[in-house]
Amino acid sequence: MMRFLGKLFIYFVIFVFAVIMAANGYSPILTVGIALTVSLIGYMILFVYPFVLEKRVERVEDFLLRHKHKPGVYIHYVVANRLDDEAKTTMDKLMTKYKHSRALATYKAAYGLYCKDMDAIRTAVPYIRYADYRAYYATLLLIEDGKSTEAREHLESIKKRWMRSALLAEVERKSGDIEAAVKHAREAVDTSGGAQRYVLHKEYERTLPQAVERVS
């Protein structure tokens, strides 16, 4: 309800602002430009911030649940909470929505990881658009194949810190060094935000609970 009122308030402000500018003879181009800028700021506050930057897990969860109608958003919730039936249904919606391999590749890789289907990840990796995500899933394949040395070398090319830390946590967890795994898992959560922070937090609740005991 509060989010709806927030959107309504932003739309109202834009409308009133446009009316005032038009009444005072301002250029229509200037009026439209400022209105679009305000709309963009509103979009950043209401969507981009909670989806990408928010640090409070409960706020992210609330955001994901309010966007159940958007499969690209809701997939994070169902995967994080391991809701198998809903995960498959949401993935089917994404398959219907996106027709091109490159648009679907990251989702396919993430779902393959969720299902522990390494072949699905291998098939998707070459089509992933962004280098960091491509390297992330390629490194995960090396870890699953027991090639920890190669995995450590491979992850050096990844710029996103949360990705490097999450991969190192998985390497150490598989090697049995739980203390090091927890350290890297904490770093991964601390340096991530939004939906990705939520997914990591929920995963570590199951696999490395020590890593998220102090993370909110």
JSON list of C-alpha atoms in Angstrom, two decimals:
[
{"chain": "A", "resi": 1, "resn": "MET", "atom": "CA", "xyz": [0.00, 0.00, 0.00]},
{"chain": "A", "resi": 2, "resn": "MET", "atom": "CA", "xyz": [2.81, 2.42, 0.90]},
{"chain": "A", "resi": 3, "resn": "ARG", "atom": "CA", "xyz": [4.57, 1.73, -2.40]},
{"chain": "A", "resi": 4, "resn": "PHE", "atom": "CA", "xyz": [1.35, 2.40, -4.31]},
{"chain": "A", "resi": 5, "resn": "LEU", "atom": "CA", "xyz": [0.92, 5.69, -2.46]},
{"chain": "A", "resi": 6, "resn": "GLY", "atom": "CA", "xyz": [4.55, 6.51, -3.24]},
{"chain": "A", "resi": 7, "resn": "LYS", "atom": "CA", "xyz": [3.96, 5.99, -6.96]},
{"chain": "A", "resi": 8, "resn": "LEU", "atom": "CA", "xyz": [0.74, 7.98, -6.81]},
{"chain": "A", "resi": 9, "resn": "PHE", "atom": "CA", "xyz": [2.52, 10.85, -5.09]},
{"chain": "A", "resi": 10, "resn": "ILE", "atom": "CA", "xyz": [5.29, 10.94, -7.70]},
{"chain": "A", "resi": 11, "resn": "TYR", "atom": "CA", "xyz": [2.76, 10.96, -10.55]},
{"chain": "A", "resi": 12, "resn": "PHE", "atom": "CA", "xyz": [0.82, 13.73, -8.81]},
{"chain": "A", "resi": 13, "resn": "VAL", "atom": "CA", "xyz": [3.96, 15.84, -8.33]},
{"chain": "A", "resi": 14, "resn": "ILE", "atom": "CA", "xyz": [4.90, 15.41, -12.01]},
{"chain": "A", "resi": 15, "resn": "PHE", "atom": "CA", "xyz": [1.39, 16.39, -13.11]},
{"chain": "A", "resi": 16, "resn": "VAL", "atom": "CA", "xyz": [1.22, 19.47, -10.88]},
{"chain": "A", "resi": 17, "resn": "PHE", "atom": "CA", "xyz": [4.74, 20.50, -11.88]},
{"chain": "A", "resi": 18, "resn": "ALA", "atom": "CA", "xyz": [3.90, 20.18, -15.60]},
{"chain": "A", "resi": 19, "resn": "VAL", "atom": "CA", "xyz": [0.71, 22.21, -15.16]},
{"chain": "A", "resi": 20, "resn": "ILE", "atom": "CA", "xyz": [2.53, 25.00, -13.29]},
{"chain": "A", "resi": 21, "resn": "MET", "atom": "CA", "xyz": [5.32, 25.18, -15.89]},
{"chain": "A", "resi": 22, "resn": "ALA", "atom": "CA", "xyz": [2.83, 25.24, -18.77]},
{"chain": "A", "resi": 23, "resn": "ALA", "atom": "CA", "xyz": [0.78, 27.95, -17.04]},
{"chain": "A", "resi": 24, "resn": "ASN", "atom": "CA", "xyz": [3.88, 30.09, -16.64]},
{"chain": "A", "resi": 25, "resn": "GLY", "atom": "CA", "xyz": [4.84, 29.84, -20.29]},
{"chain": "A", "resi": 26, "resn": "TYR", "atom": "CA", "xyz": [7.84, 27.55, -20.01]},
{"chain": "A", "resi": 27, "resn": "SER", "atom": "CA", "xyz": [9.01, 25.71, -23.13]},
{"chain": "A", "resi": 28, "resn": "PRO", "atom": "CA", "xyz": [7.17, 22.41, -23.71]},
{"chain": "A", "resi": 29, "resn": "ILE", "atom": "CA", "xyz": [10.55, 20.76, -24.37]},
{"chain": "A", "resi": 30, "resn": "LEU", "atom": "CA", "xyz": [11.89, 21.96, -21.01]},
{"chain": "A", "resi": 31, "resn": "THR", "atom": "CA", "xyz": [8.69, 20.87, -19.26]},
{"chain": "A", "resi": 32, "resn": "VAL", "atom": "CA", "xyz": [8.83, 17.39, -20.79]},
{"chain": "A", "resi": 33, "resn": "GLY", "atom": "CA", "xyz": [12.56, 17.10, -20.07]},
{"chain": "A", "resi": 34, "resn": "ILE", "atom": "CA", "xyz": [12.14, 17.92, -16.38]},
{"chain": "A", "resi": 35, "resn": "ALA", "atom": "CA", "xyz": [9.10, 15.63, -16.11]},
{"chain": "A", "resi": 36, "resn": "LEU", "atom": "CA", "xyz": [11.09, 12.76, -17.61]},
{"chain": "A", "resi": 37, "resn": "THR", "atom": "CA", "xyz": [13.97, 13.45, -15.21]},
{"chain": "A", "resi": 38, "resn": "VAL", "atom": "CA", "xyz": [11.64, 13.35, -12.22]},
{"chain": "A", "resi": 39, "resn": "SER", "atom": "CA", "xyz": [10.07, 10.14, -13.56]},
{"chain": "A", "resi": 40, "resn": "LEU", "atom": "CA", "xyz": [13.53, 8.58, -13.88]},
{"chain": "A", "resi": 41, "resn": "ILE", "atom": "CA", "xyz": [14.42, 9.54, -10.32]},
{"chain": "A", "resi": 42, "resn": "GLY", "atom": "CA", "xyz": [11.14, 8.02, -9.13]},
{"chain": "A", "resi": 43, "resn": "TYR", "atom": "CA", "xyz": [11.88, 4.82, -11.04]},
{"chain": "A", "resi": 44, "resn": "MET", "atom": "CA", "xyz": [15.34, 4.65, -9.47]},
{"chain": "A", "resi": 45, "resn": "ILE", "atom": "CA", "xyz": [13.90, 5.03, -5.98]},
{"chain": "A", "resi": 46, "resn": "LEU", "atom": "CA", "xyz": [11.00, 2.62, -6.39]},
{"chain": "A", "resi": 47, "resn": "PHE", "atom": "CA", "xyz": [12.59, -0.10, -8.54]},
{"chain": "A", "resi": 48, "resn": "VAL", "atom": "CA", "xyz": [16.32, 0.13, -9.15]},
{"chain": "A", "resi": 49, "resn": "TYR", "atom": "CA", "xyz": [17.35, 0.81, -5.55]},
{"chain": "A", "resi": 50, "resn": "PRO", "atom": "CA", "xyz": [15.49, -2.13, -3.95]},
{"chain": "A", "resi": 51, "resn": "PHE", "atom": "CA", "xyz": [16.37, -4.50, -6.80]},
{"chain": "A", "resi": 52, "resn": "VAL", "atom": "CA", "xyz": [20.07, -3.63, -7.07]},
{"chain": "A", "resi": 53, "resn": "LEU", "atom": "CA", "xyz": [21.30, -1.68, -4.04]},
{"chain": "A", "resi": 54, "resn": "GLU", "atom": "CA", "xyz": [19.13, -2.37, -0.98]},
{"chain": "A", "resi": 55, "resn": "LYS", "atom": "CA", "xyz": [21.08, -4.01, 1.86]},
{"chain": "A", "resi": 56, "resn": "ARG", "atom": "CA", "xyz": [18.18, -4.97, 4.11]},
{"chain": "A", "resi": 57, "resn": "VAL", "atom": "CA", "xyz": [17.17, -8.52, 3.21]},
{"chain": "A", "resi": 58, "resn": "GLU", "atom": "CA", "xyz": [13.62, -8.17, 4.48]},
{"chain": "A", "resi": 59, "resn": "ARG", "atom": "CA", "xyz": [13.07, -5.10, 2.30]},
{"chain": "A", "resi": 60, "resn": "VAL", "atom": "CA", "xyz": [14.38, -6.95, -0.74]},
{"chain": "A", "resi": 61, "resn": "GLU", "atom": "CA", "xyz": [12.08, -9.88, -0.01]},
{"chain": "A", "resi": 62, "resn": "ASP", "atom": "CA", "xyz": [9.10, -7.54, 0.22]},
{"chain": "A", "resi": 63, "resn": "PHE", "atom": "CA", "xyz": [10.08, -6.00, -3.13]},
{"chain": "A", "resi": 64, "resn": "LEU", "atom": "CA", "xyz": [10.45, -9.40, -4.84]},
{"chain": "A", "resi": 65, "resn": "LEU", "atom": "CA", "xyz": [7.09, -10.60, -3.57]},
{"chain": "A", "resi": 66, "resn": "ARG", "atom": "CA", "xyz": [5.38, -7.42, -4.78]},
{"chain": "A", "resi": 67, "resn": "HIS", "atom": "CA", "xyz": [6.71, -8.12, -8.27]},
{"chain": "A", "resi": 68, "resn": "LYS", "atom": "CA", "xyz": [5.50, -11.69, -8.68]},
{"chain": "A", "resi": 69, "resn": "HIS", "atom": "CA", "xyz": [4.06, -10.67, -12.04]},
{"chain": "A", "resi": 70, "resn": "LYS", "atom": "CA", "xyz": [7.57, -9.93, -13.37]},
{"chain": "A", "resi": 71, "resn": "PRO", "atom": "CA", "xyz": [9.33, -13.27, -13.96]},
{"chain": "A", "resi": 72, "resn": "GLY", "atom": "CA", "xyz": [12.73, -11.62, -14.33]},
{"chain": "A", "resi": 73, "resn": "VAL", "atom": "CA", "xyz": [12.38, -10.26, -10.80]},
{"chain": "A", "resi": 74, "resn": "TYR", "atom": "CA", "xyz": [10.42, -13.04, -9.11]},
{"chain": "A", "resi": 75, "resn": "ILE", "atom": "CA", "xyz": [12.85, -15.75, -10.27]},
{"chain": "A", "resi": 76, "resn": "HIS", "atom": "CA", "xyz": [15.26, -14.50, -7.59]},
{"chain": "A", "resi": 77, "resn": "TYR", "atom": "CA", "xyz": [12.72, -15.15, -4.85]},
{"chain": "A", "resi": 78, "resn": "VAL", "atom": "CA", "xyz": [11.71, -18.65, -5.94]},
{"chain": "A", "resi": 79, "resn": "VAL", "atom": "CA", "xyz": [15.31, -19.74, -6.54]},
{"chain": "A", "resi": 80, "resn": "ALA", "atom": "CA", "xyz": [16.51, -18.30, -3.24]},
{"chain": "A", "resi": 81, "resn": "ASN", "atom": "CA", "xyz": [13.74, -20.10, -1.34]},
{"chain": "A", "resi": 82, "resn": "ARG", "atom": "CA", "xyz": [14.00, -23.28, -3.42]},
{"chain": "A", "resi": 83, "resn": "LEU", "atom": "CA", "xyz": [10.36, -23.33, -4.50]},
{"chain": "A", "resi": 84, "resn": "ASP", "atom": "CA", "xyz": [10.74, -25.99, -7.17]},
{"chain": "A", "resi": 85, "resn": "ASP", "atom": "CA", "xyz": [7.31, -25.80, -8.80]},
{"chain": "A", "resi": 86, "resn": "GLU", "atom": "CA", "xyz": [7.27, -22.01, -8.88]},
{"chain": "A", "resi": 87, "resn": "ALA", "atom": "CA", "xyz": [10.85, -21.91, -10.13]},
{"chain": "A", "resi": 88, "resn": "LYS", "atom": "CA", "xyz": [9.93, -24.09, -13.11]},
{"chain": "A", "resi": 89, "resn": "THR", "atom": "CA", "xyz": [6.78, -22.06, -13.81]},
{"chain": "A", "resi": 90, "resn": "THR", "atom": "CA", "xyz": [8.69, -18.78, -13.62]},
{"chain": "A", "resi": 91, "resn": "MET", "atom": "CA", "xyz": [11.44, -20.13, -15.87]},
{"chain": "A", "resi": 92, "resn": "ASP", "atom": "CA", "xyz": [8.81, -21.21, -18.40]},
{"chain": "A", "resi": 93, "resn": "LYS", "atom": "CA", "xyz": [7.47, -17.65, -18.40]},
{"chain": "A", "resi": 94, "resn": "LEU", "atom": "CA", "xyz": [10.96, -16.32, -19.07]},
{"chain": "A", "resi": 95, "resn": "MET", "atom": "CA", "xyz": [11.39, -18.78, -21.93]},
{"chain": "A", "resi": 96, "resn": "THR", "atom": "CA", "xyz": [8.15, -17.50, -23.43]},
{"chain": "A", "resi": 97, "resn": "LYS", "atom": "CA", "xyz": [9.05, -13.84, -22.89]},
{"chain": "A", "resi": 98, "resn": "TYR", "atom": "CA", "xyz": [12.57, -13.95, -24.30]},
{"chain": "A", "resi": 99, "resn": "LYS", "atom": "CA", "xyz": [13.10, -15.54, -27.67]},
{"chain": "A", "resi": 100, "resn": "HIS", "atom": "CA", "xyz": [16.82, -14.93, -28.13]},
{"chain": "A", "resi": 101, "resn": "SER", "atom": "CA", "xyz": [19.53, -17.14, -26.64]},
{"chain": "A", "resi": 102, "resn": "ARG", "atom": "CA", "xyz": [21.58, -14.22, -25.33]},
{"chain": "A", "resi": 103, "resn": "ALA", "atom": "CA", "xyz": [18.64, -12.73, -23.44]},
{"chain": "A", "resi": 104, "resn": "LEU", "atom": "CA", "xyz": [17.91, -16.08, -21.80]},
{"chain": "A", "resi": 105, "resn": "ALA", "atom": "CA", "xyz": [21.45, -17.34, -21.27]},
{"chain": "A", "resi": 106, "resn": "THR", "atom": "CA", "xyz": [22.03, -15.93, -17.77]},
{"chain": "A", "resi": 107, "resn": "TYR", "atom": "CA", "xyz": [18.64, -17.18, -16.60]},
{"chain": "A", "resi": 108, "resn": "LYS", "atom": "CA", "xyz": [19.36, -20.62, -18.05]},
{"chain": "A", "resi": 109, "resn": "ALA", "atom": "CA", "xyz": [22.73, -20.76, -16.33]},
{"chain": "A", "resi": 110, "resn": "ALA", "atom": "CA", "xyz": [21.22, -19.69, -13.00]},
{"chain": "A", "resi": 111, "resn": "TYR", "atom": "CA", "xyz": [18.42, -22.23, -13.31]},
{"chain": "A", "resi": 112, "resn": "GLY", "atom": "CA", "xyz": [20.91, -24.90, -14.32]},
{"chain": "A", "resi": 113, "resn": "LEU", "atom": "CA", "xyz": [22.86, -24.15, -11.14]},
{"chain": "A", "resi": 114, "resn": "TYR", "atom": "CA", "xyz": [19.65, -24.32, -9.13]},
{"chain": "A", "resi": 115, "resn": "CYS", "atom": "CA", "xyz": [18.86, -27.75, -10.63]},
{"chain": "A", "resi": 116, "resn": "LYS", "atom": "CA", "xyz": [22.51, -28.89, -10.39]},
{"chain": "A", "resi": 117, "resn": "ASP", "atom": "CA", "xyz": [22.41, -29.39, -14.16]},
{"chain": "A", "resi": 118, "resn": "MET", "atom": "CA", "xyz": [25.99, -28.70, -15.21]},
{"chain": "A", "resi": 119, "resn": "ASP", "atom": "CA", "xyz": [25.28, -29.50, -18.86]},
{"chain": "A", "resi": 120, "resn": "ALA", "atom": "CA", "xyz": [22.67, -26.73, -18.95]},
{"chain": "A", "resi": 121, "resn": "ILE", "atom": "CA", "xyz": [25.25, -24.29, -17.57]},
{"chain": "A", "resi": 122, "resn": "ARG", "atom": "CA", "xyz": [27.86, -25.40, -20.14]},
{"chain": "A", "resi": 123, "resn": "THR", "atom": "CA", "xyz": [25.37, -24.85, -22.93]},
{"chain": "A", "resi": 124, "resn": "ALA", "atom": "CA", "xyz": [24.38, -21.40, -21.67]},
{"chain": "A", "resi": 125, "resn": "VAL", "atom": "CA", "xyz": [27.82, -19.97, -20.82]},
{"chain": "A", "resi": 126, "resn": "PRO", "atom": "CA", "xyz": [28.96, -19.08, -24.39]},
{"chain": "A", "resi": 127, "resn": "TYR", "atom": "CA", "xyz": [25.79, -17.02, -24.91]},
{"chain": "A", "resi": 128, "resn": "ILE", "atom": "CA", "xyz": [25.94, -14.97, -21.68]},
{"chain": "A", "resi": 129, "resn": "ARG", "atom": "CA", "xyz": [26.27, -11.32, -22.67]},
{"chain": "A", "resi": 130, "resn": "TYR", "atom": "CA", "xyz": [28.27, -9.93, -19.77]},
{"chain": "A", "resi": 131, "resn": "ALA", "atom": "CA", "xyz": [31.87, -11.01, -19.26]},
{"chain": "A", "resi": 132, "resn": "ASP", "atom": "CA", "xyz": [31.74, -11.18, -15.46]},
{"chain": "A", "resi": 133, "resn": "TYR", "atom": "CA", "xyz": [28.67, -13.42, -15.46]},
{"chain": "A", "resi": 134, "resn": "ARG", "atom": "CA", "xyz": [30.14, -15.57, -18.21]},
{"chain": "A", "resi": 135, "resn": "ALA", "atom": "CA", "xyz": [33.35, -16.00, -16.21]},
{"chain": "A", "resi": 136, "resn": "TYR", "atom": "CA", "xyz": [31.36, -16.58, -13.00]},
{"chain": "A", "resi": 137, "resn": "TYR", "atom": "CA", "xyz": [29.47, -19.57, -14.36]},
{"chain": "A", "resi": 138, "resn": "ALA", "atom": "CA", "xyz": [32.54, -20.90, -16.19]},
{"chain": "A", "resi": 139, "resn": "THR", "atom": "CA", "xyz": [34.42, -20.82, -12.89]},
{"chain": "A", "resi": 140, "resn": "LEU", "atom": "CA", "xyz": [31.57, -22.61, -11.14]},
{"chain": "A", "resi": 141, "resn": "LEU", "atom": "CA", "xyz": [31.90, -25.40, -13.69]},
{"chain": "A", "resi": 142, "resn": "LEU", "atom": "CA", "xyz": [35.61, -25.70, -12.87]},
{"chain": "A", "resi": 143, "resn": "ILE", "atom": "CA", "xyz": [34.78, -25.89, -9.17]},
{"chain": "A", "resi": 144, "resn": "GLU", "atom": "CA", "xyz": [32.18, -28.60, -9.77]},
{"chain": "A", "resi": 145, "resn": "ASP", "atom": "CA", "xyz": [34.75, -30.53, -11.80]},
{"chain": "A", "resi": 146, "resn": "GLY", "atom": "CA", "xyz": [37.16, -30.39, -8.85]},
{"chain": "A", "resi": 147, "resn": "LYS", "atom": "CA", "xyz": [39.58, -28.06, -10.64]},
{"chain": "A", "resi": 148, "resn": "SER", "atom": "CA", "xyz": [40.11, -25.65, -7.76]},
{"chain": "A", "resi": 149, "resn": "THR", "atom": "CA", "xyz": [43.50, -24.37, -8.96]},
{"chain": "A", "resi": 150, "resn": "GLU", "atom": "CA", "xyz": [42.15, -23.51, -12.40]},
{"chain": "A", "resi": 151, "resn": "ALA", "atom": "CA", "xyz": [39.08, -21.99, -10.76]},
{"chain": "A", "resi": 152, "resn": "ARG", "atom": "CA", "xyz": [41.18, -19.66, -8.60]},
{"chain": "A", "resi": 153, "resn": "GLU", "atom": "CA", "xyz": [43.12, -18.52, -11.66]},
{"chain": "A", "resi": 154, "resn": "HIS", "atom": "CA", "xyz": [39.97, -18.06, -13.70]},
{"chain": "A", "resi": 155, "resn": "LEU", "atom": "CA", "xyz": [38.15, -15.90, -11.16]},
{"chain": "A", "resi": 156, "resn": "GLU", "atom": "CA", "xyz": [40.95, -13.32, -11.19]},
{"chain": "A", "resi": 157, "resn": "SER", "atom": "CA", "xyz": [39.41, -11.92, -14.38]},
{"chain": "A", "resi": 158, "resn": "ILE", "atom": "CA", "xyz": [36.12, -11.15, -12.62]},
{"chain": "A", "resi": 159, "resn": "LYS", "atom": "CA", "xyz": [35.67, -7.52, -11.60]},
{"chain": "A", "resi": 160, "resn": "LYS", "atom": "CA", "xyz": [32.64, -7.86, -9.34]},
{"chain": "A", "resi": 161, "resn": "ARG", "atom": "CA", "xyz": [33.90, -8.44, -5.82]},
{"chain": "A", "resi": 162, "resn": "TRP", "atom": "CA", "xyz": [30.84, -10.34, -4.62]},
{"chain": "A", "resi": 163, "resn": "MET", "atom": "CA", "xyz": [31.31, -12.84, -7.44]},
{"chain": "A", "resi": 164, "resn": "ARG", "atom": "CA", "xyz": [34.97, -13.45, -6.58]},
{"chain": "A", "resi": 165, "resn": "SER", "atom": "CA", "xyz": [34.15, -13.85, -2.90]},
{"chain": "A", "resi": 166, "resn": "ALA", "atom": "CA", "xyz": [31.21, -16.18, -3.56]},
{"chain": "A", "resi": 167, "resn": "LEU", "atom": "CA", "xyz": [33.37, -18.38, -5.81]},
{"chain": "A", "resi": 168, "resn": "LEU", "atom": "CA", "xyz": [36.19, -18.47, -3.25]},
{"chain": "A", "resi": 169, "resn": "ALA", "atom": "CA", "xyz": [33.67, -19.42, -0.57]},
{"chain": "A", "resi": 170, "resn": "GLU", "atom": "CA", "xyz": [32.55, -22.35, -2.72]},
{"chain": "A", "resi": 171, "resn": "VAL", "atom": "CA", "xyz": [36.14, -23.43, -3.41]},
{"chain": "A", "resi": 172, "resn": "GLU", "atom": "CA", "xyz": [36.97, -23.41, 0.31]},
{"chain": "A", "resi": 173, "resn": "ARG", "atom": "CA", "xyz": [33.71, -25.09, 1.30]},
{"chain": "A", "resi": 174, "resn": "LYS", "atom": "CA", "xyz": [34.37, -27.96, -1.08]},
{"chain": "A", "resi": 175, "resn": "SER", "atom": "CA", "xyz": [37.95, -28.27, 0.17]},
{"chain": "A", "resi": 176, "resn": "GLY", "atom": "CA", "xyz": [36.71, -28.51, 3.75]},
{"chain": "A", "resi": 177, "resn": "ASP", "atom": "CA", "xyz": [38.13, -25.20, 5.00]},
{"chain": "A", "resi": 178, "resn": "ILE", "atom": "CA", "xyz": [34.89, -23.92, 6.57]},
{"chain": "A", "resi": 179, "resn": "GLU", "atom": "CA", "xyz": [36.54, -21.00, 8.36]},
{"chain": "A", "resi": 180, "resn": "ALA", "atom": "CA", "xyz": [37.89, -19.59, 5.08]},
{"chain": "A", "resi": 181, "resn": "ALA", "atom": "CA", "xyz": [34.57, -20.36, 3.34]},
{"chain": "A", "resi": 182, "resn": "VAL", "atom": "CA", "xyz": [32.65, -18.39, 5.96]},
{"chain": "A", "resi": 183, "resn": "LYS", "atom": "CA", "xyz": [35.06, -15.45, 5.62]},
{"chain": "A", "resi": 184, "resn": "HIS", "atom": "CA", "xyz": [34.59, -15.27, 1.86]},
{"chain": "A", "resi": 185, "resn": "ALA", "atom": "CA", "xyz": [30.84, -15.84, 2.11]},
{"chain": "A", "resi": 186, "resn": "ARG", "atom": "CA", "xyz": [30.54, -12.87, 4.46]},
{"chain": "A", "resi": 187, "resn": "GLU", "atom": "CA", "xyz": [32.52, -10.76, 2.01]},
{"chain": "A", "resi": 188, "resn": "ALA", "atom": "CA", "xyz": [30.19, -11.86, -0.81]},
{"chain": "A", "resi": 189, "resn": "VAL", "atom": "CA", "xyz": [27.08, -10.84, 1.11]},
{"chain": "A", "resi": 190, "resn": "ASP", "atom": "CA", "xyz": [28.59, -7.60, 2.41]},
{"chain": "A", "resi": 191, "resn": "THR", "atom": "CA", "xyz": [29.64, -6.43, -1.06]},
{"chain": "A", "resi": 192, "resn": "SER", "atom": "CA", "xyz": [26.39, -7.36, -2.81]},
{"chain": "A", "resi": 193, "resn": "GLY", "atom": "CA", "xyz": [23.03, -5.63, -2.80]},
{"chain": "A", "resi": 194, "resn": "GLY", "atom": "CA", "xyz": [19.41, -6.04, -3.77]},
{"chain": "A", "resi": 195, "resn": "ALA", "atom": "CA", "xyz": [18.21, -9.32, -5.23]},
{"chain": "A", "resi": 196, "resn": "GLN", "atom": "CA", "xyz": [21.71, -10.78, -5.44]},
{"chain": "A", "resi": 197, "resn": "ARG", "atom": "CA", "xyz": [22.32, -10.12, -1.74]},
{"chain": "A", "resi": 198, "resn": "TYR", "atom": "CA", "xyz": [18.99, -11.82, -1.00]},
{"chain": "A", "resi": 199, "resn": "VAL", "atom": "CA", "xyz": [19.88, -14.92, -3.03]},
{"chain": "A", "resi": 200, "resn": "LEU", "atom": "CA", "xyz": [23.31, -15.22, -1.39]},
{"chain": "A", "resi": 201, "resn": "HIS", "atom": "CA", "xyz": [21.89, -14.68, 2.09]},
{"chain": "A", "resi": 202, "resn": "LYS", "atom": "CA", "xyz": [19.28, -17.40, 1.64]},
{"chain": "A", "resi": 203, "resn": "GLU", "atom": "CA", "xyz": [21.81, -19.83, 0.15]},
{"chain": "A", "resi": 204, "resn": "TYR", "atom": "CA", "xyz": [24.25, -19.31, 3.01]},
{"chain": "A", "resi": 205, "resn": "GLU", "atom": "CA", "xyz": [21.47, -19.81, 5.54]},
{"chain": "A", "resi": 206, "resn": "ARG", "atom": "CA", "xyz": [21.41, -23.39, 4.26]},
{"chain": "A", "resi": 207, "resn": "THR", "atom": "CA", "xyz": [25.08, -24.06, 3.49]},
{"chain": "A", "resi": 208, "resn": "LEU", "atom": "CA", "xyz": [27.14, -21.69, 5.68]},
{"chain": "A", "resi": 209, "resn": "PRO", "atom": "CA", "xyz": [24.84, -20.31, 8.38]},
{"chain": "A", "resi": 210, "resn": "GLN", "atom": "CA", "xyz": [27.79, -18.82, 10.28]},
{"chain": "A", "resi": 211, "resn": "ALA", "atom": "CA", "xyz": [28.32, -16.42, 7.39]},
{"chain": "A", "resi": 212, "resn": "VAL", "atom": "CA", "xyz": [24.98, -14.68, 7.75]},
{"chain": "A", "resi": 213, "resn": "GLU", "atom": "CA", "xyz": [24.41, -14.70, 11.48]},
{"chain": "A", "resi": 214, "resn": "ARG", "atom": "CA", "xyz": [25.47, -11.07, 11.74]},
{"chain": "A", "resi": 215, "resn": "VAL", "atom": "CA", "xyz": [24.24, -9.92, 8.31]},
{"chain": "A", "resi": 216, "resn": "SER", "atom": "CA", "xyz": [20.89, -8.14, 8.09]}
]
